[in-house]
Amino acid sequence: MKKIEVLMSTTEIKNKKELKKKIEEANIKTDTIIVNQVPEIENQIIESKKLNNNQIMYSYKEKGASKSRNRLLELSKGEISIFADNDIKYVDDYEEIIKKAYEKNKEADGILFYVENTNRQREKNKKVKNKKVKFLDVMRLRIYELTLKKEAIEKIKEKGIRFDENFGPGAKIYKGEDTIFLSDLVKNKIKLYSVEQKIGTVGATESSWFKGFNNKYLYDQGAIFKRIAPSLYWILIIQYAIRKHKLYKHNCSILESTKIMFKGAKEQKQT
């Protein structure tokens, strides 16, 4: 059976006691690597062993969710790696659920599981049917639902695929790093599958970037569409403006939202 490893991004954990609390709150029972971003660093590495598993945290004086994820890609050692969110809580049998899914989908490089978002201020995430993930699916998926085989991570490194550090909390564009990374995987023929099994919940803490479906949210959405679809982004903008109007209707009209997203797309610098 393959060894599972949790890869978690977090901020401002100061000591072993806080580290242990974080692991317990997340209900993590497997090997763990945590990248912790802090303004001031007392110790570069804090190590904690629990339940006979290797659980280690690396602290860096920097900010940015994408920077943190990229460090985790480099540090990952597990045969199957799970990308954990800061406020995730796993179900008790998450390890067994993941292993069984890989046994059933042997051709998969990675599998996305269902993680319920319990924060009602955000758009509700829905289960994606059991299927091979295609390009348009990535906009409905989240990075904290992703697991990857060790071989897939090595392939990703070889291809030079990374989280785009121009996107995500701590960057100019506050969101979208997960959508962009997943779209880059699909474009590079990394075989991703989605399954409906639930492995956890998120949403217990307030978002560091989400302040409502306002102009900034729409501007960023336009930039994301341009980044993932440089030629066809305009189609994604128009369909989003119409299909998601109920989310932002208190703020602006369909036409106004379209203009804001096109501005975000126009000012998006290609990397």
Tab-separated table of C-alpha atoms in Angstrom, residues 4-225:
chain	number	residue	atom	x	y	z
A	4	ILE	CA	0.243	9.065	2.133
A	5	GLU	CA	1.753	12.472	2.897
A	6	VAL	CA	-0.100	15.709	3.672
A	7	LEU	CA	1.394	18.933	2.248
A	8	MET	CA	0.021	21.929	4.163
A	9	SER	CA	0.465	25.685	3.688
A	10	THR	CA	-0.052	27.814	6.777
A	11	THR	CA	1.090	31.028	8.480
A	12	GLU	CA	2.487	32.245	11.795
A	13	ILE	CA	2.857	29.006	13.756
A	14	LYS	CA	5.380	29.968	16.423
A	15	ASN	CA	6.257	26.789	18.299
A	16	LYS	CA	5.820	23.026	18.653
A	17	LYS	CA	2.682	23.412	20.759
A	18	GLU	CA	0.923	25.384	18.023
A	19	LEU	CA	2.187	22.936	15.413
A	20	LYS	CA	0.769	19.975	17.326
A	21	LYS	CA	-2.566	21.790	17.740
A	22	LYS	CA	-2.734	22.492	13.986
A	23	ILE	CA	-2.142	18.819	13.145
A	24	GLU	CA	-4.744	17.677	15.667
A	25	GLU	CA	-7.362	20.184	14.455
A	26	ALA	CA	-6.845	18.968	10.896
A	27	ASN	CA	-7.222	15.346	12.072
A	28	ILE	CA	-4.016	14.427	10.248
A	29	LYS	CA	-2.901	10.855	10.912
A	30	THR	CA	-0.308	10.442	8.177
A	31	ASP	CA	3.113	11.865	7.356
A	32	THR	CA	3.049	15.643	7.049
A	33	ILE	CA	5.167	18.453	5.626
A	34	ILE	CA	4.080	21.981	6.574
A	35	VAL	CA	5.392	25.188	5.047
A	36	ASN	CA	4.818	28.008	7.517
A	37	GLN	CA	5.152	31.657	6.496
A	38	VAL	CA	6.005	34.020	9.348
A	39	PRO	CA	7.139	37.673	9.565
A	40	GLU	CA	9.845	36.816	12.105
A	41	ILE	CA	11.634	33.492	12.364
A	42	GLU	CA	13.126	32.125	15.569
A	43	ASN	CA	13.784	28.619	14.268
A	44	GLN	CA	14.075	27.649	10.610
A	45	ILE	CA	12.744	24.142	11.232
A	46	ILE	CA	10.425	22.862	13.945
A	47	GLU	CA	9.995	19.102	14.032
A	48	SER	CA	7.174	17.195	15.706
A	49	LYS	CA	6.580	13.458	15.715
A	50	LYS	CA	3.110	12.146	16.482
A	51	LEU	CA	1.475	8.747	16.137
A	52	ASN	CA	4.822	7.328	14.911
A	53	ASN	CA	4.586	9.451	11.747
A	54	ASN	CA	7.160	11.885	10.448
A	55	GLN	CA	5.597	15.373	10.760
A	56	ILE	CA	7.864	18.331	10.065
A	57	MET	CA	7.440	22.074	9.532
A	58	TYR	CA	9.651	24.493	7.637
A	59	SER	CA	9.266	28.218	8.370
A	60	TYR	CA	10.135	30.961	5.872
A	61	LYS	CA	10.137	34.739	6.124
A	62	GLU	CA	8.026	35.362	3.020
A	63	LYS	CA	4.406	35.580	1.932
A	64	GLY	CA	2.269	34.195	-0.860
A	65	ALA	CA	0.240	30.997	-1.101
A	66	SER	CA	1.833	30.073	-4.431
A	67	LYS	CA	5.355	30.452	-2.992
A	68	SER	CA	4.327	28.136	-0.175
A	69	ARG	CA	2.868	25.529	-2.560
A	70	ASN	CA	5.996	25.590	-4.716
A	71	ARG	CA	8.165	24.895	-1.686
A	72	LEU	CA	5.904	21.964	-0.821
A	73	LEU	CA	6.319	20.546	-4.330
A	74	GLU	CA	10.079	20.589	-3.819
A	75	LEU	CA	9.881	19.104	-0.320
A	76	SER	CA	7.346	16.344	-1.040
A	77	LYS	CA	8.501	12.775	-0.399
A	78	GLY	CA	5.317	10.702	-0.114
A	79	GLU	CA	4.151	8.117	-2.628
A	80	ILE	CA	0.837	10.007	-2.697
A	81	SER	CA	0.764	13.681	-1.671
A	82	ILE	CA	-2.342	15.626	-0.533
A	83	PHE	CA	-2.453	19.417	-0.852
A	84	ALA	CA	-4.040	20.627	2.391
A	85	ASP	CA	-5.619	24.000	3.099
A	86	ASN	CA	-4.852	25.887	6.313
A	87	ASP	CA	-8.261	25.181	7.879
A	88	ILE	CA	-8.934	21.701	6.547
A	89	LYS	CA	-10.302	18.912	8.716
A	90	TYR	CA	-9.993	15.403	7.323
A	91	VAL	CA	-12.482	12.592	7.896
A	92	ASP	CA	-11.179	9.752	10.044
A	93	ASP	CA	-10.664	7.293	7.175
A	94	TYR	CA	-9.241	9.711	4.586
A	95	GLU	CA	-6.100	7.593	4.154
A	96	GLU	CA	-8.084	4.472	3.286
A	97	ILE	CA	-10.412	6.382	0.930
A	98	ILE	CA	-7.448	7.776	-1.014
A	99	LYS	CA	-5.631	4.456	-1.277
A	100	LYS	CA	-8.737	2.650	-2.541
A	101	ALA	CA	-9.371	5.336	-5.166
A	102	TYR	CA	-5.856	4.908	-6.551
A	103	GLU	CA	-6.240	1.141	-6.589
A	104	LYS	CA	-9.405	1.594	-8.667
A	105	ASN	CA	-7.890	4.266	-10.976
A	106	LYS	CA	-4.444	2.807	-11.622
A	107	GLU	CA	-3.837	4.971	-14.699
A	108	ALA	CA	-4.352	8.224	-12.742
A	109	ASP	CA	-1.423	10.571	-12.126
A	110	GLY	CA	-3.593	12.450	-9.644
A	111	ILE	CA	-7.066	12.234	-8.115
A	112	LEU	CA	-9.271	15.050	-6.812
A	113	PHE	CA	-11.602	14.175	-3.948
A	114	TYR	CA	-14.573	16.101	-2.544
A	115	VAL	CA	-13.791	18.555	0.260
A	116	GLU	CA	-16.907	20.360	1.498
A	117	ASN	CA	-16.690	24.139	1.866
A	118	THR	CA	-18.704	25.049	4.981
A	119	ASN	CA	-18.184	28.834	4.696
A	120	ARG	CA	-21.616	30.050	3.542
A	121	GLN	CA	-20.267	33.479	2.594
A	122	ARG	CA	-18.416	31.867	-0.295
A	123	GLU	CA	-19.798	30.202	-3.397
A	124	LYS	CA	-20.745	26.618	-2.584
A	125	ASN	CA	-18.489	24.027	-4.164
A	126	LYS	CA	-20.191	21.042	-5.731
A	127	LYS	CA	-19.133	17.455	-6.146
A	128	VAL	CA	-17.631	16.670	-9.539
A	129	LYS	CA	-18.755	13.337	-10.970
A	130	ASN	CA	-16.388	10.389	-11.197
A	131	LYS	CA	-14.562	11.157	-14.440
A	132	LYS	CA	-11.333	12.139	-16.106
A	133	VAL	CA	-10.737	15.856	-15.530
A	134	LYS	CA	-10.879	18.053	-18.640
A	135	PHE	CA	-9.896	21.691	-19.100
A	136	LEU	CA	-13.287	23.240	-18.272
A	137	ASP	CA	-13.565	21.120	-15.107
A	138	VAL	CA	-10.637	22.873	-13.423
A	139	MET	CA	-12.708	25.991	-12.678
A	140	ARG	CA	-14.942	23.917	-10.404
A	141	LEU	CA	-12.109	22.206	-8.543
A	142	ARG	CA	-9.877	23.350	-5.678
A	143	ILE	CA	-6.260	22.654	-4.831
A	144	TYR	CA	-7.186	21.258	-1.396
A	145	GLU	CA	-9.045	18.461	-3.233
A	146	LEU	CA	-5.918	17.404	-5.163
A	147	THR	CA	-3.721	14.383	-4.544
A	148	LEU	CA	-0.758	13.428	-6.741
A	149	LYS	CA	1.435	10.381	-7.134
A	150	LYS	CA	5.149	10.784	-6.497
A	151	GLU	CA	5.812	9.940	-10.157
A	152	ALA	CA	3.437	12.719	-11.229
A	153	ILE	CA	5.216	15.293	-9.048
A	154	GLU	CA	8.535	14.260	-10.593
A	155	LYS	CA	6.998	14.671	-14.050
A	156	ILE	CA	5.654	18.108	-13.048
A	157	LYS	CA	9.127	19.187	-11.903
A	158	GLU	CA	10.683	17.942	-15.155
A	159	LYS	CA	8.170	19.937	-17.194
A	160	GLY	CA	8.814	23.062	-15.107
A	161	ILE	CA	5.201	23.355	-13.943
A	162	ARG	CA	4.834	25.521	-10.850
A	163	PHE	CA	2.188	27.512	-9.031
A	164	ASP	CA	2.084	30.949	-10.684
A	165	GLU	CA	3.369	33.333	-7.993
A	166	ASN	CA	1.559	36.257	-9.635
A	167	PHE	CA	-1.711	34.736	-8.382
A	168	GLY	CA	-3.132	33.718	-5.013
A	169	PRO	CA	-3.243	35.194	-1.483
A	170	GLY	CA	-0.222	37.451	-0.972
A	171	ALA	CA	0.043	38.337	-4.693
A	172	LYS	CA	-1.455	41.198	-6.749
A	173	ILE	CA	-4.192	38.885	-8.039
A	174	TYR	CA	-5.643	37.527	-4.802
A	175	LYS	CA	-6.970	34.217	-6.131
A	176	GLY	CA	-6.762	31.706	-8.969
A	177	GLU	CA	-3.499	29.909	-8.193
A	178	ASP	CA	-5.329	26.591	-7.871
A	179	THR	CA	-7.280	26.957	-11.141
A	180	ILE	CA	-4.119	27.953	-13.008
A	181	PHE	CA	-2.042	25.085	-11.610
A	182	LEU	CA	-4.745	22.524	-12.413
A	183	SER	CA	-5.188	23.915	-15.926
A	184	ASP	CA	-1.421	23.710	-16.490
A	185	LEU	CA	-1.492	20.060	-15.394
A	186	VAL	CA	-4.298	19.224	-17.834
A	187	LYS	CA	-2.585	21.110	-20.686
A	188	ASN	CA	0.591	19.105	-20.024
A	189	LYS	CA	-1.301	15.787	-20.140
A	190	ILE	CA	-1.026	14.969	-16.434
A	191	LYS	CA	-3.862	12.447	-16.039
A	192	LEU	CA	-6.248	13.782	-13.380
A	193	TYR	CA	-9.427	12.050	-12.237
A	194	SER	CA	-12.189	13.251	-9.931
A	195	VAL	CA	-14.133	11.078	-7.504
A	196	GLU	CA	-17.118	11.913	-5.307
A	197	GLN	CA	-15.782	10.527	-2.032
A	198	LYS	CA	-15.523	13.141	0.702
A	199	ILE	CA	-12.186	13.361	2.523
A	200	GLY	CA	-12.705	16.533	4.571
A	201	THR	CA	-14.153	20.010	5.115
A	202	VAL	CA	-12.791	23.570	4.884
A	203	GLY	CA	-14.128	27.021	5.718
A	204	ALA	CA	-13.749	27.188	9.485
A	205	THR	CA	-11.639	30.355	9.364
A	206	GLU	CA	-12.157	33.696	7.642
A	207	SER	CA	-10.554	34.004	4.209
A	208	SER	CA	-7.437	36.180	4.009
A	209	TRP	CA	-8.465	37.545	0.617
A	210	PHE	CA	-12.207	37.104	-0.030
A	211	LYS	CA	-14.098	40.341	0.694
A	212	GLY	CA	-17.231	39.611	-1.313
A	213	PHE	CA	-18.131	39.501	-5.010
A	214	ASN	CA	-16.933	43.056	-5.613
A	215	ASN	CA	-15.023	44.813	-8.416
A	216	LYS	CA	-11.686	43.398	-7.260
A	217	TYR	CA	-13.088	39.864	-7.364
A	218	LEU	CA	-14.314	40.385	-10.942
A	219	TYR	CA	-11.069	42.085	-12.033
A	220	ASP	CA	-9.069	39.136	-10.727
A	221	GLN	CA	-11.423	36.691	-12.426
A	222	GLY	CA	-10.724	38.350	-15.779
A	223	ALA	CA	-6.971	38.067	-15.192
A	224	ILE	CA	-7.346	34.368	-14.368
A	225	PHE	CA	-9.318	33.689	-17.537
